[in-house]
Amino acid sequence: MKTSNREKCPHYRPWRRLTAVLMGGAIWITGLTGCLTSDIDSGKPEPPAHTIALIAPVHAGEQGDAMRLGAEAAAKEFGIQLQYASFKPNEDASEQLAAALRMVEEGSSAILIDPANEHVLEQLAAVASAKGVPVVALNDERLIKGVQSAITVDHVEAGRQAGEALAKLIDDKGTVAIMRSDRTDPDLDLREAGIRESFARHPSIRIAESASCGNLRDACWNAAKGMLDASPIDGAIALESGASLGLADEAKRRGEAGNLKIVAFGSQVEQLSLLQDGVIHQLVVQNDFSFGYIGLEQAVALLTGKETPGHPTMLGTKVVNADNMFWMNNQKLLFPFVQ
């Protein structure tokens, strides 16, 4: 008799992950189904000694998936039970904090989190510290009280990379704009600082009035429309993936796709498709798989009394374009399953 998925996995819950597959230089998407990692029966007589919770970033589904893949790989290597909290597009910092605190109350041995803001990190760290639960911050460098480890990137340098990429695209002269987030985020402020520092080196580049938007694509499209209506620009940098998609939508609507030079942060599948099509010209990317892997690795070290760096672990960022996105070393950044 054929064994059902539910019989093979007692806690079977159908799920789908959209995965980018490289085929003939094009991006194909496939759906996979299966058991969640935290529910897989390892066949061992004793459960893992520790359970570690990974709290996904808000407004970044694919980024969270990449972090999860990295954490899953490390969890398998170290024999750790992994729990994962993800969020819907309309959920924000308050839902993230509630999920993280729930994981602490339910007995997680350690928490990995890419915090939505400083308040989330401070509140979680205070509660977790009181219960002796280590907190590892991902994509964040703040080693505040209660946060024992952090893995991040140099956001100022990433901003410089974006600024230099756009300056080259517009031949070091012209008018540019920055599409910001409508939420407060110190990391995004650092990105913008790096961008402005870069443009200051190019006296023939002028920064026009910028725009801001949140996670909703239509809101970002409207923000981009207002920004481009206010002043003709030669290029723009979007600090977040949602802003880049809204900006790309408006460039296409105006018939300026390709002419309006767009640099963005992120590596979502749709961003990669727009990169191939020449609507987005450059992406500043980071290895989110490594965030999850190294974060769990450091959590295990904290739980077993081993030494951790004592300072934020810095990962690199890289600028990719349509010409080099399929190079093998870049595929590992853009498509985590290639690891």
Short mmCIF file of the C-alpha atoms (twelve columns), coordinates in Angstrom:
data_MODEL
# 
_entry.id   MODEL 
# 
loop_
_atom_site.group_PDB 
_atom_site.id 
_atom_site.type_symbol 
_atom_site.label_atom_id 
_atom_site.label_alt_id 
_atom_site.label_comp_id 
_atom_site.label_asym_id 
_atom_site.label_seq_id 
_atom_site.Cartn_x 
_atom_site.Cartn_y 
_atom_site.Cartn_z 
_atom_site.pdbx_PDB_model_num 
ATOM 1   C CA . MET A 1   0.000  0.000  0.000   1 
ATOM 2   C CA . LYS A 2   1.330  3.434  -0.922  1 
ATOM 3   C CA . THR A 3   2.476  5.481  2.050   1 
ATOM 4   C CA . SER A 4   0.905  8.926  2.216   1 
ATOM 5   C CA . ASN A 5   2.791  12.120 2.919   1 
ATOM 6   C CA . ARG A 6   1.007  12.419 6.228   1 
ATOM 7   C CA . GLU A 7   2.039  8.870  7.236   1 
ATOM 8   C CA . LYS A 8   5.656  9.546  6.327   1 
ATOM 9   C CA . CYS A 9   5.566  12.847 8.215   1 
ATOM 10  C CA . PRO A 10  3.137  12.794 11.181  1 
ATOM 11  C CA . HIS A 11  3.059  16.581 11.318  1 
ATOM 12  C CA . TYR A 12  2.812  16.958 7.538   1 
ATOM 13  C CA . ARG A 13  1.627  20.356 6.432   1 
ATOM 14  C CA . PRO A 14  1.570  21.203 2.720   1 
ATOM 15  C CA . TRP A 15  3.757  24.135 1.837   1 
ATOM 16  C CA . ARG A 16  5.174  25.604 -1.312  1 
ATOM 17  C CA . ARG A 17  8.424  27.386 -1.907  1 
ATOM 18  C CA . LEU A 18  9.019  29.327 -5.094  1 
ATOM 19  C CA . THR A 19  12.495 28.440 -6.272  1 
ATOM 20  C CA . ALA A 20  14.477 30.018 -9.087  1 
ATOM 21  C CA . VAL A 21  16.008 27.467 -11.429 1 
ATOM 22  C CA . LEU A 22  18.685 28.332 -13.947 1 
ATOM 23  C CA . MET A 23  17.999 26.923 -17.376 1 
ATOM 24  C CA . GLY A 24  19.525 28.182 -20.584 1 
ATOM 25  C CA . GLY A 25  20.260 31.595 -19.101 1 
ATOM 26  C CA . ALA A 26  16.630 32.108 -18.058 1 
ATOM 27  C CA . ILE A 27  14.983 32.050 -14.651 1 
ATOM 28  C CA . TRP A 28  12.330 29.379 -14.173 1 
ATOM 29  C CA . ILE A 29  10.211 28.999 -11.075 1 
ATOM 30  C CA . THR A 30  9.316  25.649 -9.575  1 
ATOM 31  C CA . GLY A 31  7.143  24.827 -6.598  1 
ATOM 32  C CA . LEU A 32  8.177  22.269 -3.988  1 
ATOM 33  C CA . THR A 33  6.061  20.617 -1.324  1 
ATOM 34  C CA . GLY A 34  7.031  18.720 1.761   1 
ATOM 35  C CA . CYS A 35  7.433  18.665 5.510   1 
ATOM 36  C CA . LEU A 36  8.576  21.697 7.421   1 
ATOM 37  C CA . THR A 37  12.062 21.210 8.863   1 
ATOM 38  C CA . SER A 38  10.827 21.553 12.430  1 
ATOM 39  C CA . ASP A 39  8.410  18.659 11.832  1 
ATOM 40  C CA . ILE A 40  10.693 16.162 10.107  1 
ATOM 41  C CA . ASP A 41  11.084 12.893 11.993  1 
ATOM 42  C CA . SER A 42  14.821 12.271 12.208  1 
ATOM 43  C CA . GLY A 43  14.329 8.659  13.289  1 
ATOM 44  C CA . LYS A 44  16.516 9.195  16.348  1 
ATOM 45  C CA . PRO A 45  15.275 7.854  19.682  1 
ATOM 46  C CA . GLU A 46  15.944 11.143 21.480  1 
ATOM 47  C CA . PRO A 47  14.876 14.632 20.327  1 
ATOM 48  C CA . PRO A 48  17.554 17.276 19.778  1 
ATOM 49  C CA . ALA A 49  18.907 18.843 22.957  1 
ATOM 50  C CA . HIS A 50  18.142 22.361 21.788  1 
ATOM 51  C CA . THR A 51  15.470 24.139 19.792  1 
ATOM 52  C CA . ILE A 52  16.480 27.376 18.088  1 
ATOM 53  C CA . ALA A 53  13.932 29.805 16.650  1 
ATOM 54  C CA . LEU A 54  14.533 31.858 13.511  1 
ATOM 55  C CA . ILE A 55  12.349 34.971 13.297  1 
ATOM 56  C CA . ALA A 56  12.132 36.068 9.666   1 
ATOM 57  C CA . PRO A 57  12.515 39.673 8.531   1 
ATOM 58  C CA . VAL A 58  9.239  41.461 7.848   1 
ATOM 59  C CA . HIS A 59  8.439  42.590 4.273   1 
ATOM 60  C CA . ALA A 60  11.064 40.265 2.796   1 
ATOM 61  C CA . GLY A 61  9.679  36.822 2.029   1 
ATOM 62  C CA . GLU A 62  12.440 35.575 -0.259  1 
ATOM 63  C CA . GLN A 63  15.148 37.021 1.950   1 
ATOM 64  C CA . GLY A 64  13.624 35.120 4.851   1 
ATOM 65  C CA . ASP A 65  13.539 31.939 2.762   1 
ATOM 66  C CA . ALA A 66  17.263 32.263 2.038   1 
ATOM 67  C CA . MET A 67  18.043 32.791 5.722   1 
ATOM 68  C CA . ARG A 68  15.934 29.765 6.521   1 
ATOM 69  C CA . LEU A 69  17.820 27.593 4.032   1 
ATOM 70  C CA . GLY A 70  21.086 28.567 5.698   1 
ATOM 71  C CA . ALA A 71  19.739 27.937 9.193   1 
ATOM 72  C CA . GLU A 72  18.281 24.588 8.097   1 
ATOM 73  C CA . ALA A 73  21.671 23.500 6.728   1 
ATOM 74  C CA . ALA A 74  23.388 24.399 9.993   1 
ATOM 75  C CA . ALA A 75  20.609 22.836 12.092  1 
ATOM 76  C CA . LYS A 76  21.046 19.543 10.245  1 
ATOM 77  C CA . GLU A 77  24.804 19.688 10.746  1 
ATOM 78  C CA . PHE A 78  24.572 20.394 14.486  1 
ATOM 79  C CA . GLY A 79  21.531 18.213 15.249  1 
ATOM 80  C CA . ILE A 80  19.367 21.180 16.250  1 
ATOM 81  C CA . GLN A 81  15.586 21.477 16.044  1 
ATOM 82  C CA . LEU A 82  14.718 24.621 14.069  1 
ATOM 83  C CA . GLN A 83  11.503 26.604 14.438  1 
ATOM 84  C CA . TYR A 84  10.676 29.296 11.914  1 
ATOM 85  C CA . ALA A 85  8.333  32.281 12.184  1 
ATOM 86  C CA . SER A 86  7.446  34.038 8.927   1 
ATOM 87  C CA . PHE A 87  5.075  36.908 8.251   1 
ATOM 88  C CA . LYS A 88  2.392  37.982 5.814   1 
ATOM 89  C CA . PRO A 89  3.013  41.082 3.663   1 
ATOM 90  C CA . ASN A 90  0.690  43.194 5.834   1 
ATOM 91  C CA . GLU A 91  2.369  42.170 9.099   1 
ATOM 92  C CA . ASP A 92  4.949  44.451 10.647  1 
ATOM 93  C CA . ALA A 93  7.141  45.082 13.678  1 
ATOM 94  C CA . SER A 94  4.436  44.406 16.273  1 
ATOM 95  C CA . GLU A 95  3.699  40.958 14.819  1 
ATOM 96  C CA . GLN A 96  7.413  40.196 14.625  1 
ATOM 97  C CA . LEU A 97  7.948  41.097 18.278  1 
ATOM 98  C CA . ALA A 98  4.911  39.049 19.348  1 
ATOM 99  C CA . ALA A 99  6.199  35.993 17.459  1 
ATOM 100 C CA . ALA A 100 9.679  36.325 18.944  1 
ATOM 101 C CA . LEU A 101 8.362  36.676 22.493  1 
ATOM 102 C CA . ARG A 102 6.097  33.674 21.937  1 
ATOM 103 C CA . MET A 103 9.104  31.587 20.910  1 
ATOM 104 C CA . VAL A 104 10.868 32.597 24.129  1 
ATOM 105 C CA . GLU A 105 7.823  31.697 26.234  1 
ATOM 106 C CA . GLU A 106 7.476  28.330 24.462  1 
ATOM 107 C CA . GLY A 107 10.980 27.347 25.492  1 
ATOM 108 C CA . SER A 108 13.278 28.059 22.554  1 
ATOM 109 C CA . SER A 109 16.907 27.689 23.576  1 
ATOM 110 C CA . ALA A 110 18.052 30.644 21.444  1 
ATOM 111 C CA . ILE A 111 16.534 33.230 19.092  1 
ATOM 112 C CA . LEU A 112 17.822 34.354 15.693  1 
ATOM 113 C CA . ILE A 113 16.118 37.520 14.456  1 
ATOM 114 C CA . ASP A 114 16.430 40.081 11.688  1 
ATOM 115 C CA . PRO A 115 14.696 42.834 13.695  1 
ATOM 116 C CA . ALA A 116 12.243 45.219 12.074  1 
ATOM 117 C CA . ASN A 117 13.513 48.074 14.234  1 
ATOM 118 C CA . GLU A 118 15.458 48.892 17.370  1 
ATOM 119 C CA . HIS A 119 12.387 48.642 19.605  1 
ATOM 120 C CA . VAL A 120 11.809 45.017 18.571  1 
ATOM 121 C CA . LEU A 121 15.420 44.129 19.318  1 
ATOM 122 C CA . GLU A 122 15.437 45.925 22.688  1 
ATOM 123 C CA . GLN A 123 12.174 44.387 23.903  1 
ATOM 124 C CA . LEU A 124 13.107 40.884 22.803  1 
ATOM 125 C CA . ALA A 125 16.597 41.157 24.287  1 
ATOM 126 C CA . ALA A 126 15.212 42.276 27.656  1 
ATOM 127 C CA . VAL A 127 12.729 39.399 27.931  1 
ATOM 128 C CA . ALA A 128 15.105 36.766 26.549  1 
ATOM 129 C CA . SER A 129 17.968 37.893 28.786  1 
ATOM 130 C CA . ALA A 130 15.783 37.568 31.881  1 
ATOM 131 C CA . LYS A 131 15.127 33.937 30.919  1 
ATOM 132 C CA . GLY A 132 18.739 33.194 29.961  1 
ATOM 133 C CA . VAL A 133 17.917 32.798 26.246  1 
ATOM 134 C CA . PRO A 134 20.682 34.018 23.876  1 
ATOM 135 C CA . VAL A 135 19.681 36.377 21.075  1 
ATOM 136 C CA . VAL A 136 21.598 36.549 17.787  1 
ATOM 137 C CA . ALA A 137 20.826 39.573 15.594  1 
ATOM 138 C CA . LEU A 138 20.873 39.000 11.825  1 
ATOM 139 C CA . ASN A 139 21.459 41.784 9.315   1 
ATOM 140 C CA . ASP A 140 22.040 44.045 12.304  1 
ATOM 141 C CA . GLU A 141 25.175 45.169 14.123  1 
ATOM 142 C CA . ARG A 142 23.682 46.341 17.434  1 
ATOM 143 C CA . LEU A 143 25.148 44.326 20.299  1 
ATOM 144 C CA . ILE A 144 22.862 45.915 22.864  1 
ATOM 145 C CA . LYS A 145 22.300 44.412 26.309  1 
ATOM 146 C CA . GLY A 146 20.865 40.928 25.889  1 
ATOM 147 C CA . VAL A 147 22.148 40.456 22.318  1 
ATOM 148 C CA . GLN A 148 25.151 38.152 22.481  1 
ATOM 149 C CA . SER A 149 26.046 37.984 18.793  1 
ATOM 150 C CA . ALA A 150 25.365 39.805 15.522  1 
ATOM 151 C CA . ILE A 151 25.922 39.128 11.828  1 
ATOM 152 C CA . THR A 152 25.642 42.067 9.467   1 
ATOM 153 C CA . VAL A 153 27.033 43.831 6.426   1 
ATOM 154 C CA . ASP A 154 28.705 47.223 6.139   1 
ATOM 155 C CA . HIS A 155 25.608 49.181 5.125   1 
ATOM 156 C CA . VAL A 156 27.579 52.374 4.488   1 
ATOM 157 C CA . GLU A 157 29.875 50.516 2.102   1 
ATOM 158 C CA . ALA A 158 26.866 48.901 0.411   1 
ATOM 159 C CA . GLY A 159 25.463 52.400 -0.100  1 
ATOM 160 C CA . ARG A 160 28.768 53.546 -1.578  1 
ATOM 161 C CA . GLN A 161 28.670 50.587 -3.981  1 
ATOM 162 C CA . ALA A 162 25.167 51.553 -5.097  1 
ATOM 163 C CA . GLY A 163 26.136 55.202 -5.548  1 
ATOM 164 C CA . GLU A 164 29.218 54.384 -7.597  1 
ATOM 165 C CA . ALA A 165 27.231 51.938 -9.732  1 
ATOM 166 C CA . LEU A 166 24.642 54.601 -10.596 1 
ATOM 167 C CA . ALA A 167 27.301 57.262 -11.174 1 
ATOM 168 C CA . LYS A 168 28.935 55.004 -13.761 1 
ATOM 169 C CA . LEU A 169 25.590 54.251 -15.421 1 
ATOM 170 C CA . ILE A 170 24.888 57.973 -15.964 1 
ATOM 171 C CA . ASP A 171 28.475 58.833 -16.951 1 
ATOM 172 C CA . ASP A 172 29.152 60.824 -13.769 1 
ATOM 173 C CA . LYS A 173 26.651 63.575 -14.534 1 
ATOM 174 C CA . GLY A 174 22.932 64.196 -14.233 1 
ATOM 175 C CA . THR A 175 20.090 64.248 -11.731 1 
ATOM 176 C CA . VAL A 176 19.377 61.307 -9.452  1 
ATOM 177 C CA . ALA A 177 16.898 60.425 -6.712  1 
ATOM 178 C CA . ILE A 178 16.716 58.063 -3.747  1 
ATOM 179 C CA . MET A 179 13.594 56.058 -2.943  1 
ATOM 180 C CA . ARG A 180 13.530 55.560 0.821   1 
ATOM 181 C CA . SER A 181 11.420 53.480 3.175   1 
ATOM 182 C CA . ASP A 182 8.591  55.115 5.128   1 
ATOM 183 C CA . ARG A 183 9.692  53.249 8.274   1 
ATOM 184 C CA . THR A 184 12.554 54.103 10.592  1 
ATOM 185 C CA . ASP A 185 15.474 51.748 10.124  1 
ATOM 186 C CA . PRO A 186 19.055 52.649 11.107  1 
ATOM 187 C CA . ASP A 187 20.457 50.219 8.526   1 
ATOM 188 C CA . LEU A 188 18.618 51.997 5.710   1 
ATOM 189 C CA . ASP A 189 19.858 55.330 7.050   1 
ATOM 190 C CA . LEU A 190 23.409 53.972 6.795   1 
ATOM 191 C CA . ARG A 191 22.774 52.849 3.205   1 
ATOM 192 C CA . GLU A 192 21.591 56.326 2.303   1 
ATOM 193 C CA . ALA A 193 24.582 57.898 4.043   1 
ATOM 194 C CA . GLY A 194 26.895 55.747 1.911   1 
ATOM 195 C CA . ILE A 195 25.011 56.719 -1.257  1 
ATOM 196 C CA . ARG A 196 25.264 60.426 -0.473  1 
ATOM 197 C CA . GLU A 197 28.936 60.066 0.400   1 
ATOM 198 C CA . SER A 198 29.505 58.481 -2.991  1 
ATOM 199 C CA . PHE A 199 27.603 61.160 -4.912  1 
ATOM 200 C CA . ALA A 200 29.585 63.860 -3.083  1 
ATOM 201 C CA . ARG A 201 32.619 62.617 -5.024  1 
ATOM 202 C CA . HIS A 202 30.865 63.409 -8.310  1 
ATOM 203 C CA . PRO A 203 30.266 67.191 -8.494  1 
ATOM 204 C CA . SER A 204 28.236 66.912 -11.710 1 
ATOM 205 C CA . ILE A 205 25.608 64.715 -10.046 1 
ATOM 206 C CA . ARG A 206 22.665 66.464 -8.383  1 
ATOM 207 C CA . ILE A 207 20.261 64.737 -5.953  1 
ATOM 208 C CA . ALA A 208 16.633 65.638 -6.638  1 
ATOM 209 C CA . GLU A 209 13.780 65.563 -4.151  1 
ATOM 210 C CA . SER A 210 13.371 61.942 -3.111  1 
ATOM 211 C CA . ALA A 211 10.343 59.788 -2.257  1 
ATOM 212 C CA . SER A 212 9.470  57.145 0.305   1 
ATOM 213 C CA . CYS A 213 7.108  54.190 0.447   1 
ATOM 214 C CA . GLY A 214 6.347  51.071 2.452   1 
ATOM 215 C CA . ASN A 215 5.912  47.433 1.557   1 
ATOM 216 C CA . LEU A 216 2.918  47.710 -0.791  1 
ATOM 217 C CA . ARG A 217 3.936  47.744 -4.432  1 
ATOM 218 C CA . ASP A 218 1.119  50.065 -5.530  1 
ATOM 219 C CA . ALA A 219 2.133  52.572 -2.855  1 
ATOM 220 C CA . CYS A 220 5.710  52.459 -4.140  1 
ATOM 221 C CA . TRP A 221 4.477  52.880 -7.713  1 
ATOM 222 C CA . ASN A 222 2.513  55.991 -6.676  1 
ATOM 223 C CA . ALA A 223 5.541  57.335 -4.806  1 
ATOM 224 C CA . ALA A 224 7.721  56.797 -7.875  1 
ATOM 225 C CA . LYS A 225 5.130  58.492 -10.080 1 
ATOM 226 C CA . GLY A 226 5.050  61.551 -7.840  1 
ATOM 227 C CA . MET A 227 8.836  61.686 -7.689  1 
ATOM 228 C CA . LEU A 228 9.228  61.514 -11.480 1 
ATOM 229 C CA . ASP A 229 6.414  64.006 -12.044 1 
ATOM 230 C CA . ALA A 230 8.152  66.488 -9.746  1 
ATOM 231 C CA . SER A 231 11.511 66.439 -11.494 1 
ATOM 232 C CA . PRO A 232 13.003 64.675 -14.523 1 
ATOM 233 C CA . ILE A 233 15.795 62.385 -13.375 1 
ATOM 234 C CA . ASP A 234 18.441 60.285 -15.048 1 
ATOM 235 C CA . GLY A 235 18.655 57.549 -12.443 1 
ATOM 236 C CA . ALA A 236 17.437 56.414 -9.049  1 
ATOM 237 C CA . ILE A 237 18.436 54.130 -6.192  1 
ATOM 238 C CA . ALA A 238 15.788 52.162 -4.292  1 
ATOM 239 C CA . LEU A 239 16.798 51.296 -0.726  1 
ATOM 240 C CA . GLU A 240 14.381 48.343 -0.525  1 
ATOM 241 C CA . SER A 241 13.095 45.736 -2.944  1 
ATOM 242 C CA . GLY A 242 9.465  46.959 -2.852  1 
ATOM 243 C CA . ALA A 243 10.548 50.454 -3.838  1 
ATOM 244 C CA . SER A 244 12.563 49.058 -6.750  1 
ATOM 245 C CA . LEU A 245 9.537  47.167 -8.095  1 
ATOM 246 C CA . GLY A 246 7.306  50.251 -7.879  1 
ATOM 247 C CA . LEU A 247 9.980  52.338 -9.582  1 
ATOM 248 C CA . ALA A 248 10.342 49.733 -12.335 1 
ATOM 249 C CA . ASP A 249 6.546  49.725 -12.847 1 
ATOM 250 C CA . GLU A 250 6.513  53.488 -13.318 1 
ATOM 251 C CA . ALA A 251 9.507  53.427 -15.653 1 
ATOM 252 C CA . LYS A 252 7.692  50.900 -17.849 1 
ATOM 253 C CA . ARG A 253 4.440  52.886 -17.735 1 
ATOM 254 C CA . ARG A 254 6.277  55.999 -18.932 1 
ATOM 255 C CA . GLY A 255 8.069  54.110 -21.682 1 
ATOM 256 C CA . GLU A 256 11.404 54.896 -20.003 1 
ATOM 257 C CA . ALA A 257 12.412 51.357 -19.078 1 
ATOM 258 C CA . GLY A 258 16.107 51.033 -19.805 1 
ATOM 259 C CA . ASN A 259 16.623 54.777 -20.168 1 
ATOM 260 C CA . LEU A 260 15.921 55.528 -16.505 1 
ATOM 261 C CA . LYS A 261 18.889 53.928 -14.755 1 
ATOM 262 C CA . ILE A 262 17.802 51.984 -11.657 1 
ATOM 263 C CA . VAL A 263 20.052 50.569 -8.940  1 
ATOM 264 C CA . ALA A 264 18.475 48.644 -6.074  1 
ATOM 265 C CA . PHE A 265 19.194 46.472 -3.058  1 
ATOM 266 C CA . GLY A 266 17.949 42.881 -2.899  1 
ATOM 267 C CA . SER A 267 17.739 39.700 -4.924  1 
ATOM 268 C CA . GLN A 268 14.063 38.806 -5.158  1 
ATOM 269 C CA . VAL A 269 13.107 36.656 -8.129  1 
ATOM 270 C CA . GLU A 270 11.166 39.498 -9.741  1 
ATOM 271 C CA . GLN A 271 14.100 41.869 -9.276  1 
ATOM 272 C CA . LEU A 272 16.326 39.333 -11.023 1 
ATOM 273 C CA . SER A 273 13.853 39.066 -13.885 1 
ATOM 274 C CA . LEU A 274 13.823 42.866 -14.239 1 
ATOM 275 C CA . LEU A 275 17.622 42.804 -14.133 1 
ATOM 276 C CA . GLN A 276 17.665 40.357 -17.054 1 
ATOM 277 C CA . ASP A 277 15.187 42.532 -18.949 1 
ATOM 278 C CA . GLY A 278 17.276 45.676 -18.476 1 
ATOM 279 C CA . VAL A 279 14.643 47.527 -16.434 1 
ATOM 280 C CA . ILE A 280 16.761 47.333 -13.277 1 
ATOM 281 C CA . HIS A 281 20.417 47.843 -14.147 1 
ATOM 282 C CA . GLN A 282 22.372 46.896 -11.009 1 
ATOM 283 C CA . LEU A 283 21.554 45.093 -7.755  1 
ATOM 284 C CA . VAL A 284 23.555 45.307 -4.544  1 
ATOM 285 C CA . VAL A 285 23.221 41.835 -3.013  1 
ATOM 286 C CA . GLN A 286 24.268 40.052 0.143   1 
ATOM 287 C CA . ASN A 287 24.449 36.370 1.088   1 
ATOM 288 C CA . ASP A 288 21.290 35.832 3.135   1 
ATOM 289 C CA . PHE A 289 21.977 32.067 3.223   1 
ATOM 290 C CA . SER A 290 25.129 32.843 5.217   1 
ATOM 291 C CA . PHE A 291 23.167 34.988 7.662   1 
ATOM 292 C CA . GLY A 292 21.059 31.967 8.597   1 
ATOM 293 C CA . TYR A 293 23.940 29.493 8.636   1 
ATOM 294 C CA . ILE A 294 26.400 31.610 10.621  1 
ATOM 295 C CA . GLY A 295 23.646 32.854 12.923  1 
ATOM 296 C CA . LEU A 296 22.669 29.338 13.934  1 
ATOM 297 C CA . GLU A 297 26.315 28.330 14.181  1 
ATOM 298 C CA . GLN A 298 26.953 31.169 16.623  1 
ATOM 299 C CA . ALA A 299 23.796 30.351 18.605  1 
ATOM 300 C CA . VAL A 300 25.061 26.798 19.040  1 
ATOM 301 C CA . ALA A 301 28.406 28.163 20.233  1 
ATOM 302 C CA . LEU A 302 26.631 30.323 22.811  1 
ATOM 303 C CA . LEU A 303 24.570 27.347 24.036  1 
ATOM 304 C CA . THR A 304 27.603 25.099 24.365  1 
ATOM 305 C CA . GLY A 305 29.878 27.580 26.080  1 
ATOM 306 C CA . LYS A 306 32.192 28.127 23.131  1 
ATOM 307 C CA . GLU A 307 33.680 31.475 22.224  1 
ATOM 308 C CA . THR A 308 31.930 33.827 19.783  1 
ATOM 309 C CA . PRO A 309 33.624 36.797 18.079  1 
ATOM 310 C CA . GLY A 310 32.506 39.402 20.657  1 
ATOM 311 C CA . HIS A 311 31.948 41.874 17.828  1 
ATOM 312 C CA . PRO A 312 29.603 41.909 14.830  1 
ATOM 313 C CA . THR A 313 30.511 39.416 12.098  1 
ATOM 314 C CA . MET A 314 30.714 41.366 8.839   1 
ATOM 315 C CA . LEU A 315 29.634 39.763 5.553   1 
ATOM 316 C CA . GLY A 316 30.327 41.281 2.152   1 
ATOM 317 C CA . THR A 317 28.012 42.820 -0.424  1 
ATOM 318 C CA . LYS A 318 28.428 42.772 -4.184  1 
ATOM 319 C CA . VAL A 319 27.043 44.581 -7.218  1 
ATOM 320 C CA . VAL A 320 25.617 42.321 -9.922  1 
ATOM 321 C CA . ASN A 321 24.193 43.052 -13.356 1 
ATOM 322 C CA . ALA A 322 22.663 41.156 -16.252 1 
ATOM 323 C CA . ASP A 323 26.106 40.265 -17.611 1 
ATOM 324 C CA . ASN A 324 27.525 38.635 -14.482 1 
ATOM 325 C CA . MET A 325 24.443 37.377 -12.631 1 
ATOM 326 C CA . PHE A 326 24.920 33.833 -13.947 1 
ATOM 327 C CA . TRP A 327 28.569 33.540 -12.958 1 
ATOM 328 C CA . MET A 328 28.868 30.671 -10.494 1 
ATOM 329 C CA . ASN A 329 30.108 32.770 -7.592  1 
ATOM 330 C CA . ASN A 330 27.202 35.178 -8.071  1 
ATOM 331 C CA . GLN A 331 24.664 32.363 -8.352  1 
ATOM 332 C CA . LYS A 332 25.485 31.439 -4.760  1 
ATOM 333 C CA . LEU A 333 24.436 34.935 -3.716  1 
ATOM 334 C CA . LEU A 334 21.325 35.130 -5.882  1 
ATOM 335 C CA . PHE A 335 20.049 31.543 -5.693  1 
ATOM 336 C CA . PRO A 336 20.641 30.046 -2.189  1 
ATOM 337 C CA . PHE A 337 19.921 26.451 -3.232  1 
ATOM 338 C CA . VAL A 338 23.123 26.551 -5.325  1 
ATOM 339 C CA . GLN A 339 25.182 26.552 -2.082  1 
# 
